[in-house]
Amino acid sequence: MKPGQGKSRIFVVCLLAFAAPSVSFAAETAAEKATAATAAADGATRWYDCKDLVVEGKGWTNTRAFYDRLPAKAEGVVTPSVWGLSHHSAGMCVPFSTDAPSIQVRWTLINDRLSMPHMPATGVSGVDLYSKDPSGRWQFVANGRPAAATNTARFTPPAGQPCLLYLPLYNGVTSVEIGVARQYTLAGADAARTGRKPIVFYGTSITHGGCASRPGMAFPAIVGRRLNTPVINLGFSGSGRMEPAMADLLAELDPSVYVLDCLWNMTPDLVSTRIEPFVKTLRAARPDTPILLAEDCSVRNVCPTEKGRILRAIHEKLTAEGVKNLHFLASEGMLGDDTEGTVDGCHPNDLGMMRQAEVFTSALSAIAGSK
């Protein structure tokens, strides 16, 4: 093997491993339709369409499909890969509370590729439920495991406690409903939560959620729970390359912080030419919003990487030029030093996601404290 050939192969594998599923489900089967009709007809369950509740993680309302992550106008403007991946519901969650002792969740997927060779169906196409305990800590309740186009799962969250229902990472949904027995009630997010500005994460397959075992274990979701802050996940597998069109779209948002974590998908040349104008576009639109530039990391702890050195130089240059509130996050600690943090040498497993979340939470807490 020639020098550098191994790294090239890993890079290509990391890009190909997350090709967007393209096969759509057919219409619901007769049995599924009958089940849905029975649930509606028997009157025992009241189903709440999550479109009528608050759905966190949606940056735009003018989307082609409700659970898309980019606005309809982005089609033909962003790359075809980004547009296709924008139909995934990564990072979206539904905050709610209920006095019911048990609930049902029913969700319909857009793609029939429920899992990937290195990522289970629970992460690709499943849903995750968390509840907040009296101390204010978010606790995992259970996950909904997909087996078909339309799935129903039953959960028993602590009655009366705030809940978060996370949607699939590497699949999209056409419908998500929460069902409770008719004698109980369900309410959406309270005003205190909906009033917080979100953190916007823009990145690659890792930000997208690969390869978390379930949606709540993607590192942006973990960060959101730890900081009790809504998150918008704009991770696009193999496609986080900081095109000018993406800068223009992100500039339309009004987050508490922009996190730019794209080095994994960029060549040194792209890092050299695209990051500075990307930052300047955001800064022109949002003069006071903090921007965090994240360095890439290596499972072998080669720090900094070549691209990391370029990013550090750009950060220093822009800071010297007077760009305010621009922060740099080094890669140390992202995956740990025991080589156990990934599934394939580049995509984090749950352990790696937890480690990344620790690093990002610390950095974002410091930024919030300095504002």
mmCIF file of C-alpha atoms in Angstrom, residues 28-316:
data_model
loop_
_atom_site.group_PDB
_atom_site.id
_atom_site.type_symbol
_atom_site.label_atom_id
_atom_site.label_comp_id
_atom_site.label_asym_id
_atom_site.label_seq_id
_atom_site.Cartn_x
_atom_site.Cartn_y
_atom_site.Cartn_z
ATOM 1 C CA GLU A 28 -49.602 1.291 3.637
ATOM 2 C CA THR A 29 -50.643 -2.313 3.434
ATOM 3 C CA ALA A 30 -54.279 -3.236 3.873
ATOM 4 C CA ALA A 31 -53.479 -4.556 7.345
ATOM 5 C CA GLU A 32 -51.816 -1.283 8.327
ATOM 6 C CA LYS A 33 -54.790 0.709 7.037
ATOM 7 C CA ALA A 34 -57.168 -1.545 8.942
ATOM 8 C CA THR A 35 -55.167 -1.110 12.136
ATOM 9 C CA ALA A 36 -55.198 2.665 11.751
ATOM 10 C CA ALA A 37 -58.913 2.661 11.011
ATOM 11 C CA THR A 38 -59.625 0.529 14.083
ATOM 12 C CA ALA A 39 -57.607 2.822 16.288
ATOM 13 C CA ALA A 40 -59.586 5.782 15.023
ATOM 14 C CA ALA A 41 -62.940 4.026 15.148
ATOM 15 C CA ASP A 42 -62.819 2.513 18.613
ATOM 16 C CA GLY A 43 -62.521 5.926 20.220
ATOM 17 C CA ALA A 44 -60.263 4.665 22.983
ATOM 18 C CA THR A 45 -57.208 6.603 21.832
ATOM 19 C CA ARG A 46 -56.873 10.262 20.950
ATOM 20 C CA TRP A 47 -54.104 10.749 18.408
ATOM 21 C CA TYR A 48 -52.185 14.030 18.345
ATOM 22 C CA ASP A 49 -50.544 14.888 15.038
ATOM 23 C CA CYS A 50 -47.083 16.226 15.881
ATOM 24 C CA LYS A 51 -47.445 18.759 13.059
ATOM 25 C CA ASP A 52 -49.916 20.498 15.375
ATOM 26 C CA LEU A 53 -47.405 20.558 18.236
ATOM 27 C CA VAL A 54 -44.015 22.273 18.415
ATOM 28 C CA VAL A 55 -41.368 20.366 16.452
ATOM 29 C CA GLU A 56 -37.869 21.426 17.430
ATOM 30 C CA GLY A 57 -35.082 21.211 14.883
ATOM 31 C CA LYS A 58 -36.967 22.810 11.984
ATOM 32 C CA GLY A 59 -35.039 25.843 10.814
ATOM 33 C CA TRP A 60 -37.580 26.822 8.170
ATOM 34 C CA THR A 61 -41.356 26.612 7.905
ATOM 35 C CA ASN A 62 -41.546 26.953 4.112
ATOM 36 C CA THR A 63 -40.443 23.387 3.429
ATOM 37 C CA ARG A 64 -41.714 21.129 0.654
ATOM 38 C CA ALA A 65 -42.570 18.396 3.145
ATOM 39 C CA PHE A 66 -43.248 19.243 6.771
ATOM 40 C CA TYR A 67 -40.313 17.283 8.215
ATOM 41 C CA ASP A 68 -37.706 18.478 5.674
ATOM 42 C CA ARG A 69 -34.646 20.219 7.083
ATOM 43 C CA LEU A 70 -34.177 22.776 4.276
ATOM 44 C CA PRO A 71 -36.666 25.178 2.680
ATOM 45 C CA ALA A 72 -38.302 24.315 -0.636
ATOM 46 C CA LYS A 73 -36.347 27.060 -2.387
ATOM 47 C CA ALA A 74 -33.091 25.173 -1.657
ATOM 48 C CA GLU A 75 -33.872 22.553 -4.300
ATOM 49 C CA GLY A 76 -31.596 23.166 -7.270
ATOM 50 C CA VAL A 77 -29.517 25.616 -5.227
ATOM 51 C CA VAL A 78 -27.775 23.222 -2.856
ATOM 52 C CA THR A 79 -26.096 20.087 -4.200
ATOM 53 C CA PRO A 80 -28.343 17.126 -5.103
ATOM 54 C CA SER A 81 -26.817 15.136 -2.251
ATOM 55 C CA VAL A 82 -27.594 17.816 0.327
ATOM 56 C CA TRP A 83 -31.118 18.192 -1.016
ATOM 57 C CA GLY A 84 -31.756 14.452 -0.836
ATOM 58 C CA LEU A 85 -30.412 14.208 2.699
ATOM 59 C CA SER A 86 -32.466 17.213 3.804
ATOM 60 C CA HIS A 87 -35.519 14.934 3.780
ATOM 61 C CA HIS A 88 -34.067 13.060 6.772
ATOM 62 C CA SER A 89 -35.543 14.177 10.095
ATOM 63 C CA ALA A 90 -32.181 14.200 11.911
ATOM 64 C CA GLY A 91 -32.211 16.345 15.029
ATOM 65 C CA MET A 92 -35.939 16.940 15.101
ATOM 66 C CA CYS A 93 -37.771 16.251 18.323
ATOM 67 C CA VAL A 94 -41.192 16.892 19.781
ATOM 68 C CA PRO A 95 -41.348 18.287 23.324
ATOM 69 C CA PHE A 96 -44.558 17.484 25.182
ATOM 70 C CA SER A 97 -46.018 16.502 28.527
ATOM 71 C CA THR A 98 -48.907 14.235 29.434
ATOM 72 C CA ASP A 99 -50.680 12.903 32.488
ATOM 73 C CA ALA A 100 -51.193 9.539 30.782
ATOM 74 C CA PRO A 101 -49.494 6.489 32.354
ATOM 75 C CA SER A 102 -48.649 5.221 28.871
ATOM 76 C CA ILE A 103 -48.563 6.605 25.350
ATOM 77 C CA GLN A 104 -48.317 5.268 21.823
ATOM 78 C CA VAL A 105 -46.203 6.720 19.040
ATOM 79 C CA ARG A 106 -47.046 6.010 15.422
ATOM 80 C CA TRP A 107 -44.659 7.076 12.667
ATOM 81 C CA THR A 108 -44.512 6.513 8.915
ATOM 82 C CA LEU A 109 -41.143 6.447 7.142
ATOM 83 C CA ILE A 110 -40.285 7.658 3.647
ATOM 84 C CA ASN A 111 -37.605 5.062 2.843
ATOM 85 C CA ASP A 112 -37.555 1.290 3.143
ATOM 86 C CA ARG A 113 -33.869 1.087 4.032
ATOM 87 C CA LEU A 114 -34.435 0.757 7.757
ATOM 88 C CA SER A 115 -30.791 0.215 8.689
ATOM 89 C CA MET A 116 -27.258 0.307 7.302
ATOM 90 C CA PRO A 117 -24.426 -2.210 7.606
ATOM 91 C CA HIS A 118 -22.770 -0.175 10.351
ATOM 92 C CA MET A 119 -25.794 1.573 11.913
ATOM 93 C CA PRO A 120 -28.847 -0.176 13.390
ATOM 94 C CA ALA A 121 -32.461 0.408 12.459
ATOM 95 C CA THR A 122 -33.080 1.992 15.857
ATOM 96 C CA GLY A 123 -30.756 4.848 14.890
ATOM 97 C CA VAL A 124 -31.509 5.080 11.180
ATOM 98 C CA SER A 125 -35.301 4.817 11.334
ATOM 99 C CA GLY A 126 -36.386 4.587 14.978
ATOM 100 C CA VAL A 127 -37.726 7.058 17.509
ATOM 101 C CA ASP A 128 -36.447 7.789 21.000
ATOM 102 C CA LEU A 129 -38.279 9.007 24.098
ATOM 103 C CA TYR A 130 -36.694 10.947 26.961
ATOM 104 C CA SER A 131 -38.271 12.448 30.075
ATOM 105 C CA LYS A 132 -36.965 15.036 32.499
ATOM 106 C CA ASP A 133 -36.710 13.904 36.116
ATOM 107 C CA PRO A 134 -37.480 16.205 39.091
ATOM 108 C CA SER A 135 -33.806 17.203 39.314
ATOM 109 C CA GLY A 136 -33.935 18.552 35.755
ATOM 110 C CA ARG A 137 -31.944 15.767 34.138
ATOM 111 C CA TRP A 138 -33.110 14.182 30.899
ATOM 112 C CA GLN A 139 -33.420 10.398 31.179
ATOM 113 C CA PHE A 140 -33.838 7.813 28.426
ATOM 114 C CA VAL A 141 -37.237 6.083 28.616
ATOM 115 C CA ALA A 142 -37.246 3.692 25.648
ATOM 116 C CA ASN A 143 -36.993 3.572 21.871
ATOM 117 C CA GLY A 144 -39.408 2.670 19.128
ATOM 118 C CA ARG A 145 -37.974 -0.026 16.883
ATOM 119 C CA PRO A 146 -38.961 0.143 13.214
ATOM 120 C CA ALA A 147 -39.997 -2.952 11.293
ATOM 121 C CA ALA A 148 -42.057 -1.576 8.405
ATOM 122 C CA ALA A 149 -43.219 1.575 6.668
ATOM 123 C CA THR A 150 -45.611 2.441 9.477
ATOM 124 C CA ASN A 151 -44.718 1.547 13.043
ATOM 125 C CA THR A 152 -46.365 1.883 16.433
ATOM 126 C CA ALA A 153 -44.558 1.730 19.773
ATOM 127 C CA ARG A 154 -45.855 1.979 23.324
ATOM 128 C CA PHE A 155 -44.014 3.938 26.041
ATOM 129 C CA THR A 156 -44.552 4.433 29.775
ATOM 130 C CA PRO A 157 -42.982 7.794 30.660
ATOM 131 C CA PRO A 158 -43.338 9.241 34.162
ATOM 132 C CA ALA A 159 -46.716 10.981 34.188
ATOM 133 C CA GLY A 160 -46.598 14.756 34.187
ATOM 134 C CA GLN A 161 -42.893 15.042 33.380
ATOM 135 C CA PRO A 162 -41.632 16.932 30.303
ATOM 136 C CA CYS A 163 -40.775 14.581 27.440
ATOM 137 C CA LEU A 164 -38.771 14.730 24.215
ATOM 138 C CA LEU A 165 -39.576 12.450 21.290
ATOM 139 C CA TYR A 166 -36.629 12.238 18.869
ATOM 140 C CA LEU A 167 -37.284 11.416 15.213
ATOM 141 C CA PRO A 168 -35.191 9.178 12.905
ATOM 142 C CA LEU A 169 -31.644 10.206 11.991
ATOM 143 C CA TYR A 170 -31.058 8.677 8.548
ATOM 144 C CA ASN A 171 -34.631 8.349 7.342
ATOM 145 C CA GLY A 172 -37.484 10.770 6.909
ATOM 146 C CA VAL A 173 -41.054 10.701 8.131
ATOM 147 C CA THR A 174 -44.329 11.694 6.546
ATOM 148 C CA SER A 175 -46.346 11.396 9.728
ATOM 149 C CA VAL A 176 -45.696 11.235 13.478
ATOM 150 C CA GLU A 177 -48.529 10.921 15.985
ATOM 151 C CA ILE A 178 -48.712 10.524 19.745
ATOM 152 C CA GLY A 179 -51.693 8.637 21.122
ATOM 153 C CA VAL A 180 -53.088 8.755 24.648
ATOM 154 C CA ALA A 181 -56.211 7.246 26.167
ATOM 155 C CA ARG A 182 -59.090 9.693 25.844
ATOM 156 C CA GLN A 183 -59.395 10.369 29.570
ATOM 157 C CA TYR A 184 -55.888 11.854 29.590
ATOM 158 C CA THR A 185 -54.392 14.989 28.074
ATOM 159 C CA LEU A 186 -51.264 15.915 26.158
ATOM 160 C CA ALA A 187 -49.708 19.365 25.785
ATOM 161 C CA GLY A 188 -46.860 20.684 23.672
ATOM 162 C CA ALA A 189 -43.726 22.536 24.750
ATOM 163 C CA ASP A 190 -44.012 25.294 27.315
ATOM 164 C CA ALA A 191 -43.236 28.913 26.437
ATOM 165 C CA ALA A 192 -39.957 28.893 28.371
ATOM 166 C CA ARG A 193 -38.505 26.208 26.117
ATOM 167 C CA THR A 194 -39.876 27.528 22.832
ATOM 168 C CA GLY A 195 -38.479 30.982 23.608
ATOM 169 C CA ARG A 196 -34.853 29.823 23.567
ATOM 170 C CA LYS A 197 -32.762 30.379 20.459
ATOM 171 C CA PRO A 198 -31.453 27.106 19.035
ATOM 172 C CA ILE A 199 -27.883 26.011 18.471
ATOM 173 C CA VAL A 200 -27.287 25.369 14.761
ATOM 174 C CA PHE A 201 -24.912 22.496 13.974
ATOM 175 C CA TYR A 202 -23.711 22.360 10.362
ATOM 176 C CA GLY A 203 -21.551 19.400 9.454
ATOM 177 C CA THR A 204 -21.066 15.949 8.005
ATOM 178 C CA SER A 205 -22.319 12.408 8.585
ATOM 179 C CA ILE A 206 -21.112 12.610 12.178
ATOM 180 C CA THR A 207 -23.274 15.652 12.906
ATOM 181 C CA HIS A 208 -26.063 13.941 10.942
ATOM 182 C CA GLY A 209 -25.918 11.191 13.578
ATOM 183 C CA GLY A 210 -23.746 8.436 12.128
ATOM 184 C CA CYS A 211 -23.365 5.968 13.774
ATOM 185 C CA ALA A 212 -25.463 6.478 16.901
ATOM 186 C CA SER A 213 -27.522 3.469 17.945
ATOM 187 C CA ARG A 214 -30.607 5.636 18.411
ATOM 188 C CA PRO A 215 -31.594 9.268 17.678
ATOM 189 C CA GLY A 216 -31.088 10.575 21.202
ATOM 190 C CA MET A 217 -27.446 9.471 21.118
ATOM 191 C CA ALA A 218 -26.376 11.734 18.236
ATOM 192 C CA PHE A 219 -23.956 14.208 19.798
ATOM 193 C CA PRO A 220 -25.993 17.350 18.896
ATOM 194 C CA ALA A 221 -29.000 15.802 20.673
ATOM 195 C CA ILE A 222 -26.900 15.046 23.750
ATOM 196 C CA VAL A 223 -25.596 18.623 23.770
ATOM 197 C CA GLY A 224 -29.149 19.943 23.478
ATOM 198 C CA ARG A 225 -30.288 17.959 26.517
ATOM 199 C CA ARG A 226 -27.292 18.915 28.605
ATOM 200 C CA LEU A 227 -27.730 22.603 27.846
ATOM 201 C CA ASN A 228 -31.544 22.321 27.845
ATOM 202 C CA THR A 229 -31.535 24.139 24.511
ATOM 203 C CA PRO A 230 -33.208 23.411 21.166
ATOM 204 C CA VAL A 231 -30.878 22.232 18.405
ATOM 205 C CA ILE A 232 -31.079 22.421 14.616
ATOM 206 C CA ASN A 233 -29.132 19.572 13.029
ATOM 207 C CA LEU A 234 -27.836 20.436 9.553
ATOM 208 C CA GLY A 235 -25.480 17.508 9.205
ATOM 209 C CA PHE A 236 -25.381 16.111 5.669
ATOM 210 C CA SER A 237 -23.630 12.801 5.257
ATOM 211 C CA GLY A 238 -20.620 13.057 2.949
ATOM 212 C CA SER A 239 -21.821 16.505 1.900
ATOM 213 C CA GLY A 240 -20.730 19.048 4.510
ATOM 214 C CA ARG A 241 -18.525 21.125 2.217
ATOM 215 C CA MET A 242 -19.445 24.719 3.091
ATOM 216 C CA GLU A 243 -20.728 25.816 -0.306
ATOM 217 C CA PRO A 244 -21.692 29.515 -0.588
ATOM 218 C CA ALA A 245 -25.328 28.479 -1.004
ATOM 219 C CA MET A 246 -25.245 26.817 2.411
ATOM 220 C CA ALA A 247 -23.767 29.960 3.959
ATOM 221 C CA ASP A 248 -26.647 31.991 2.536
ATOM 222 C CA LEU A 249 -29.186 29.546 3.959
ATOM 223 C CA LEU A 250 -27.617 29.405 7.408
ATOM 224 C CA ALA A 251 -27.494 33.203 7.468
ATOM 225 C CA GLU A 252 -31.305 33.220 7.366
ATOM 226 C CA LEU A 253 -31.458 31.507 10.752
ATOM 227 C CA ASP A 254 -31.226 33.304 14.090
ATOM 228 C CA PRO A 255 -29.478 30.861 16.436
ATOM 229 C CA SER A 256 -27.740 31.346 19.759
ATOM 230 C CA VAL A 257 -24.561 29.856 18.222
ATOM 231 C CA TYR A 258 -23.411 28.565 14.845
ATOM 232 C CA VAL A 259 -21.291 25.399 15.063
ATOM 233 C CA LEU A 260 -19.358 24.686 11.840
ATOM 234 C CA ASP A 261 -17.970 21.141 11.820
ATOM 235 C CA CYS A 262 -17.294 20.274 8.177
ATOM 236 C CA LEU A 263 -13.602 19.439 7.945
ATOM 237 C CA TRP A 264 -14.301 15.713 7.674
ATOM 238 C CA ASN A 265 -15.791 16.163 4.179
ATOM 239 C CA MET A 266 -13.441 18.857 2.928
ATOM 240 C CA THR A 267 -10.065 18.711 1.204
ATOM 241 C CA PRO A 268 -7.276 21.035 2.355
ATOM 242 C CA ASP A 269 -7.963 23.197 -0.714
ATOM 243 C CA LEU A 270 -11.639 23.533 0.187
ATOM 244 C CA VAL A 271 -10.759 24.422 3.776
ATOM 245 C CA SER A 272 -8.388 27.113 2.482
ATOM 246 C CA THR A 273 -10.885 28.660 0.071
ATOM 247 C CA ARG A 274 -14.369 28.215 1.539
ATOM 248 C CA ILE A 275 -14.266 28.731 5.284
ATOM 249 C CA GLU A 276 -13.292 32.398 5.376
ATOM 250 C CA PRO A 277 -16.057 33.591 3.007
ATOM 251 C CA PHE A 278 -18.538 31.296 4.773
ATOM 252 C CA VAL A 279 -17.759 32.920 8.120
ATOM 253 C CA LYS A 280 -17.945 36.405 6.616
ATOM 254 C CA THR A 281 -21.377 35.673 5.139
ATOM 255 C CA LEU A 282 -22.673 34.618 8.552
ATOM 256 C CA ARG A 283 -21.049 37.545 10.286
ATOM 257 C CA ALA A 284 -22.529 40.057 7.827
ATOM 258 C CA ALA A 285 -26.020 38.685 8.480
ATOM 259 C CA ARG A 286 -25.589 38.064 12.229
ATOM 260 C CA PRO A 287 -23.029 40.536 13.603
ATOM 261 C CA ASP A 288 -23.252 39.322 17.207
ATOM 262 C CA THR A 289 -23.976 35.599 16.935
ATOM 263 C CA PRO A 290 -21.079 33.425 18.147
ATOM 264 C CA ILE A 291 -19.485 31.141 15.553
ATOM 265 C CA LEU A 292 -17.625 28.017 16.670
ATOM 266 C CA LEU A 293 -15.143 26.480 14.215
ATOM 267 C CA ALA A 294 -14.597 22.806 15.040
ATOM 268 C CA GLU A 295 -11.399 21.008 14.116
ATOM 269 C CA ASP A 296 -11.530 17.473 12.755
ATOM 270 C CA CYS A 297 -10.067 14.658 14.788
ATOM 271 C CA SER A 298 -8.499 11.272 14.178
ATOM 272 C CA VAL A 299 -9.125 7.943 15.843
ATOM 273 C CA ARG A 300 -5.330 7.655 16.012
ATOM 274 C CA ASN A 301 -5.146 11.055 17.732
ATOM 275 C CA VAL A 302 -3.174 12.774 15.007
ATOM 276 C CA CYS A 303 -3.771 16.327 16.198
ATOM 277 C CA PRO A 304 -3.853 18.690 14.529
ATOM 278 C CA THR A 305 -4.514 17.267 11.099
ATOM 279 C CA GLU A 306 -3.396 19.131 7.987
ATOM 280 C CA LYS A 307 -6.888 20.580 7.632
ATOM 281 C CA GLY A 308 -6.902 21.432 11.322
ATOM 282 C CA ARG A 309 -3.732 23.491 10.920
ATOM 283 C CA ILE A 310 -5.314 25.399 8.046
ATOM 284 C CA LEU A 311 -8.452 26.035 10.113
ATOM 285 C CA ARG A 312 -6.384 27.320 13.031
ATOM 286 C CA ALA A 313 -4.596 29.745 10.712
ATOM 287 C CA ILE A 314 -7.905 31.005 9.298
ATOM 288 C CA HIS A 315 -9.266 31.531 12.800
ATOM 289 C CA GLU A 316 -6.177 33.501 13.789
#
